[in-house]
Tab-separated table of C-alpha atoms and ligand atoms in Angstrom:
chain	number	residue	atom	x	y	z
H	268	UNK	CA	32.330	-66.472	-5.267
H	269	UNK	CA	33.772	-69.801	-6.255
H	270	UNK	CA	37.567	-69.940	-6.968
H	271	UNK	CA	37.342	-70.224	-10.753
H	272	UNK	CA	35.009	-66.922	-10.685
H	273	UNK	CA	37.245	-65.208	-8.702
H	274	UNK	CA	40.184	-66.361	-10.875
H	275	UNK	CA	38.227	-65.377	-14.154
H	276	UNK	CA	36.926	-61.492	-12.051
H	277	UNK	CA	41.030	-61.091	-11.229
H	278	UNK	CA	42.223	-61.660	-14.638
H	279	UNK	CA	39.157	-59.624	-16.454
H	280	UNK	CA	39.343	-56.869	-14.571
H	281	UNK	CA	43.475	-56.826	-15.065
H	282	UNK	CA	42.876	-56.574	-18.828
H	283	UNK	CA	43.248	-52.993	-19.255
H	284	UNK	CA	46.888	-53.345	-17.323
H	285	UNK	CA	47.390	-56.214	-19.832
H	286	UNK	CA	46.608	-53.937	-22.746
H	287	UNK	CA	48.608	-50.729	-22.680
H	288	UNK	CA	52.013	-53.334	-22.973
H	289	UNK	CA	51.560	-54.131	-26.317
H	290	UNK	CA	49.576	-50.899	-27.377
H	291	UNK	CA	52.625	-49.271	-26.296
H	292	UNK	CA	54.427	-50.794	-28.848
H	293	UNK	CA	52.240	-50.084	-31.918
H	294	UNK	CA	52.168	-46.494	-30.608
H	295	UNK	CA	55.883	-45.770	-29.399
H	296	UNK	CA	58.485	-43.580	-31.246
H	297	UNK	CA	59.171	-40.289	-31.455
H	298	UNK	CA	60.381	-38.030	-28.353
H	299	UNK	CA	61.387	-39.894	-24.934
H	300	UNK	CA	60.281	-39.084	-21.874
H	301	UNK	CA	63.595	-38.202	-20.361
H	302	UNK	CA	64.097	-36.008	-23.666
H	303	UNK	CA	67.174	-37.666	-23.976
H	304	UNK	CA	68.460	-36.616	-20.441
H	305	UNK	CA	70.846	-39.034	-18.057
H	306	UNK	CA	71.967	-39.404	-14.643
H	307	UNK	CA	75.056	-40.742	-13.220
H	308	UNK	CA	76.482	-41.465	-17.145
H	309	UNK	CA	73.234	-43.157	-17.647
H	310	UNK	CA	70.250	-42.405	-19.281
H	311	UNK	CA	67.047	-42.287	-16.849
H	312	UNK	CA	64.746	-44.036	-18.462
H	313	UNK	CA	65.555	-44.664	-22.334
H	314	UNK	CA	64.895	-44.657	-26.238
H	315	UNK	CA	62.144	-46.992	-25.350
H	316	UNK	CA	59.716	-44.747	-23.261
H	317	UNK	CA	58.305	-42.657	-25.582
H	318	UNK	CA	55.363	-40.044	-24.868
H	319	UNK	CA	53.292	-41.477	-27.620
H	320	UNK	CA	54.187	-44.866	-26.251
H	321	UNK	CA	52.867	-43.579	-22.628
H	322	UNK	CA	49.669	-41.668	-24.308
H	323	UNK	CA	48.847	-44.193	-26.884
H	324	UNK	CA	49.193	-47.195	-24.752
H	325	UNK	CA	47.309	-45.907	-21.138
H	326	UNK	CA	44.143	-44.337	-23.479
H	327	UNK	CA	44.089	-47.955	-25.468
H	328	UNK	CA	43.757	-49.747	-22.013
H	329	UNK	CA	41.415	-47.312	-21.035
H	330	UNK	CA	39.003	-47.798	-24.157
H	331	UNK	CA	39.383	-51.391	-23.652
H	332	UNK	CA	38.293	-50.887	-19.686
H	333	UNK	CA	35.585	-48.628	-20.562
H	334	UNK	CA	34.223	-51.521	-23.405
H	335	UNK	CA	34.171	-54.100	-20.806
H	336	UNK	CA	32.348	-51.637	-18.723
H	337	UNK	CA	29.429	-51.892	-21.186
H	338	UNK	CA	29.429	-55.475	-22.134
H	339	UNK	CA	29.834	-56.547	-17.967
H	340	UNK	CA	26.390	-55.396	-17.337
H	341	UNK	CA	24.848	-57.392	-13.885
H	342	UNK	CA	22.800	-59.823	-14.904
H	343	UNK	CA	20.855	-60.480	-11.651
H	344	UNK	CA	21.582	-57.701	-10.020
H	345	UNK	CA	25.069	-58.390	-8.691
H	346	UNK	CA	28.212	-56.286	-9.493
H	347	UNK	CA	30.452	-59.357	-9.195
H	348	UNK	CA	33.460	-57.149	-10.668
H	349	UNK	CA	32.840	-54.697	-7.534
H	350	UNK	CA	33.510	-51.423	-9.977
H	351	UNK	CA	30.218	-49.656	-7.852
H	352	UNK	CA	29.086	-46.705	-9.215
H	353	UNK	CA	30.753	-45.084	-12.621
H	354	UNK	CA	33.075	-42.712	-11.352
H	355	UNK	CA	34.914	-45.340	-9.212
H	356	UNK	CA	34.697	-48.050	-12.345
H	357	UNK	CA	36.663	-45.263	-14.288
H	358	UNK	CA	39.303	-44.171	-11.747
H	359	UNK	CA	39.953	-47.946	-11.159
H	360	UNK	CA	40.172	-48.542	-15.134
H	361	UNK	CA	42.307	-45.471	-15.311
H	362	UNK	CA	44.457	-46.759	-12.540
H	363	UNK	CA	45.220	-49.863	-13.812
H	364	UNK	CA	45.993	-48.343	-17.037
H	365	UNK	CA	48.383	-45.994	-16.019
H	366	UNK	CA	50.254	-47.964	-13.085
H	367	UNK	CA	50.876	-50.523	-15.777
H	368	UNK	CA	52.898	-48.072	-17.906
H	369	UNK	CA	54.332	-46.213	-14.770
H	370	UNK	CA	55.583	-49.379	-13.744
H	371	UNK	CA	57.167	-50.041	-16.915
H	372	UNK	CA	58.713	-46.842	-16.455
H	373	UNK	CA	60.031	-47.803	-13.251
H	374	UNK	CA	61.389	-50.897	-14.774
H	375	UNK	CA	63.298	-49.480	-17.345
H	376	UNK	CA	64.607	-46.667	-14.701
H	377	UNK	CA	66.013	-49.661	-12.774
H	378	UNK	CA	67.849	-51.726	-15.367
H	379	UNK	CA	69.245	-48.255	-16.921
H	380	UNK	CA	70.739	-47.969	-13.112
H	381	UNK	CA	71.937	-51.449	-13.395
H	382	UNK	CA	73.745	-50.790	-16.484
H	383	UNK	CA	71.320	-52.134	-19.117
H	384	UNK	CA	70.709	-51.091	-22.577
H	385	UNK	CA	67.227	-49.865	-23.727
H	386	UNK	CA	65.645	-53.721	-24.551
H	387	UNK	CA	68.456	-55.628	-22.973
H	388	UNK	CA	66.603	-58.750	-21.421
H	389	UNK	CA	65.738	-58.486	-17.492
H	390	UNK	CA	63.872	-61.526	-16.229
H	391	UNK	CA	61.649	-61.283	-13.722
H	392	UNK	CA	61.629	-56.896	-14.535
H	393	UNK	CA	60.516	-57.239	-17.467
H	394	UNK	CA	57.607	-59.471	-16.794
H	395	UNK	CA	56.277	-58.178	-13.949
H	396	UNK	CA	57.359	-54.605	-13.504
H	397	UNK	CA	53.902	-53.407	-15.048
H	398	UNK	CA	52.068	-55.965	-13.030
H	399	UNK	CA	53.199	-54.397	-9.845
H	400	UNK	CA	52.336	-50.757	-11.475
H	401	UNK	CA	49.028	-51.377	-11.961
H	402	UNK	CA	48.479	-53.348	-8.560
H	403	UNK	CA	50.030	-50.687	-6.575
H	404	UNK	CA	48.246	-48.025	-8.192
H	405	UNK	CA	44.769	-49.528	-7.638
H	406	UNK	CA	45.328	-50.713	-4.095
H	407	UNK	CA	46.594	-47.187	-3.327
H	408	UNK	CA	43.459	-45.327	-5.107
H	409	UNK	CA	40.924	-48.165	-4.581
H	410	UNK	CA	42.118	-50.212	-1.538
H	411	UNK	CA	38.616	-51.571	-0.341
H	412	UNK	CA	37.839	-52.905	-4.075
H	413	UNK	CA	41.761	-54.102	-4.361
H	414	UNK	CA	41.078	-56.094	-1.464
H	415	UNK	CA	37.915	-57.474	-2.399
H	416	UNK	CA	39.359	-59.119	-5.855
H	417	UNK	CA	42.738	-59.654	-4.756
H	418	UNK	CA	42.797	-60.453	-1.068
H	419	UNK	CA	39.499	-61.271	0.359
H	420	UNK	CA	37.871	-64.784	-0.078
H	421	UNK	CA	39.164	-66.499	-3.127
H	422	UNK	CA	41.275	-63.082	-3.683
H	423	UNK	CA	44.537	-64.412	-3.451
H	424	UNK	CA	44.146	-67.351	-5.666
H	425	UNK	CA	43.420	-64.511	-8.129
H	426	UNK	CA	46.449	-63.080	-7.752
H	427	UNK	CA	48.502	-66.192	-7.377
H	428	UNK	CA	46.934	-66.915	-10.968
H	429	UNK	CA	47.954	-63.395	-12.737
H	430	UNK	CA	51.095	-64.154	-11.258
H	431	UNK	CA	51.492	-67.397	-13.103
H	432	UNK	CA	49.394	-66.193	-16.126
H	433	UNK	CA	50.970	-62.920	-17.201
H	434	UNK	CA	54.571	-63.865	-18.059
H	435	UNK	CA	53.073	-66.357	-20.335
H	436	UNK	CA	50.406	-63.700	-22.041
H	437	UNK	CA	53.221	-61.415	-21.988
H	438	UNK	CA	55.827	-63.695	-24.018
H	439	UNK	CA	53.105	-64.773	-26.406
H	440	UNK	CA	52.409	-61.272	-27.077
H	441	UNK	CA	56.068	-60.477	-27.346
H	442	UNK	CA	56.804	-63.306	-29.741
H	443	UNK	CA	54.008	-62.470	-31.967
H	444	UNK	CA	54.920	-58.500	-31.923
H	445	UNK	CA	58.744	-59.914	-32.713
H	446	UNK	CA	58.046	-61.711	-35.690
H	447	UNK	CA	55.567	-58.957	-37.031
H	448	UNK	CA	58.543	-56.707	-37.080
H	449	UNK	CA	56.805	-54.549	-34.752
H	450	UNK	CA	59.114	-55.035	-31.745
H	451	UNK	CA	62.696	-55.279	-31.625
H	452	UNK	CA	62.887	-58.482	-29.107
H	453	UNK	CA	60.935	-61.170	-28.950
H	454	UNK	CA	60.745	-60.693	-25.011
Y	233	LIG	N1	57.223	-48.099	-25.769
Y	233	LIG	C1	57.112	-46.724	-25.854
Y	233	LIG	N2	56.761	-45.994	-24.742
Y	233	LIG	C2	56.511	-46.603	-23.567
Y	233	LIG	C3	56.629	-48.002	-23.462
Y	233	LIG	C4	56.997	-48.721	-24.591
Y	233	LIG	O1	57.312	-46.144	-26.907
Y	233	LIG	N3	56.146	-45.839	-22.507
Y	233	LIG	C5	57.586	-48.855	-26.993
Y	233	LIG	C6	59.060	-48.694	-27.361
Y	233	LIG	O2	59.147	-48.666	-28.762
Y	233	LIG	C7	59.691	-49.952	-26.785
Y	233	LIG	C8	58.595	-50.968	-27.013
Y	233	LIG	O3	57.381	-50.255	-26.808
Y	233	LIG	O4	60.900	-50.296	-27.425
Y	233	LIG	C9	58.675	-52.190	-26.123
Y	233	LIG	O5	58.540	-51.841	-24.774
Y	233	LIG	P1	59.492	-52.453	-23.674
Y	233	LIG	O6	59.797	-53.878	-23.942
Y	233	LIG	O7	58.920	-52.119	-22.357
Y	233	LIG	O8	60.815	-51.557	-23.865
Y	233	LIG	P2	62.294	-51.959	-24.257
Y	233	LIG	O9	62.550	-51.519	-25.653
Y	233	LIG	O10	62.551	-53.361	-23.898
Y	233	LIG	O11	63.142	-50.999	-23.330
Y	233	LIG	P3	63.555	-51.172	-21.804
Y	233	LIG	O12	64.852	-51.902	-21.784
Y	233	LIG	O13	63.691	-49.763	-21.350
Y	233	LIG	O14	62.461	-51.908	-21.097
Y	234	LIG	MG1	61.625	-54.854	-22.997
């Protein structure tokens, strides 16, 4: 593949780690996953991960995966997004799904242990925490097809590009959610 298609395969097939972000926030409220519980004077994860946050937001990237499942159908033959046979396309949807939110989680566990309030602004965390969720997860599940997109041949320039691309997609998202009155910062 060309760099451009490999750019366009790495960011399409990120989508439903992109999604479960902002679905989070249109779902979220209601109990916390560390019902409220702290450690070392601090709370472990937060007011801001919420169960129907975690629920709402890994089935809406799911749905979304499972869409572009149907509508990426080979046109000659090819299987240029490397998902192989169904099973494997839905534990690699699923994966990036849920390693975006666990991520998330693991972001907010980390600025809780560096002393920051639920929303308080992390840069660099908060931007790439699910990022790193949802890569880890797939490479650990699906390491043959990580490589493939990610590493192999053009590969890296894919992930060089999410790298650059997601903070931006991730701000935009933010700002809009922000001024909606959906989210409480616009970051
Ligand atoms: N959210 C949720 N459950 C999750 C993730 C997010 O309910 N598992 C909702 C919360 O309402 C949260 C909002 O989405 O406030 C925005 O998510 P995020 O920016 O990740 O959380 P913050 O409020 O900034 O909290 P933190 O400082 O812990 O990241
Ligand atoms: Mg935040």
């Amino acid at each position: 593949m060309d760099a451009l298609s490999s750019i366009a395969v790495g960011i399409w097939v990120f989508l439903p780690a992109l999604i479960p972000n902002s679905a989070a926030v249109l779902f979220g409220g209601g109990a916390p996953i560390d019902r409220g519980r702290t450690w070392r004077g601090r709370r472990i994860l937060g007011d801001g991960k919420t169960w129907n946050g975690l629920v709402g937001g890994v089935l809406s990237g799911i749905l979304v995966g499972f869409v572009q499942l149907l509508v990426t159908t080979p046109v000659d033959g090819i299987d240029y997004l490397g998902y192989g046979p169904f099973p494997q396309a839905a534990g690699i949807i699923m994966a990036m799904a849920f390693g975006s939110l666990l991520g998330d989680m693991g972001g907010a566990f980390v600025k809780r242990r560096m002393g920051m309030e639920r929303g308080a602004k992390a840069t660099g965390l908060d931007q790439y925490d699910f990022v790193i969720g949802a890569l880890l997860l797939t490479a650990l599940f699906f390491p043959t097809w990580f490589s493939d997109i990610y590493i192999e041949g053009n590969g890296l320039l894919a992930l060089l590009a999410l790298i650059i691309i997601v903070p931006v997609i991730h701000r935009l998202v933010n700002i809009i959610g922000y001024r909606r009155g959906l989210k409480k910062e616009p970051w």
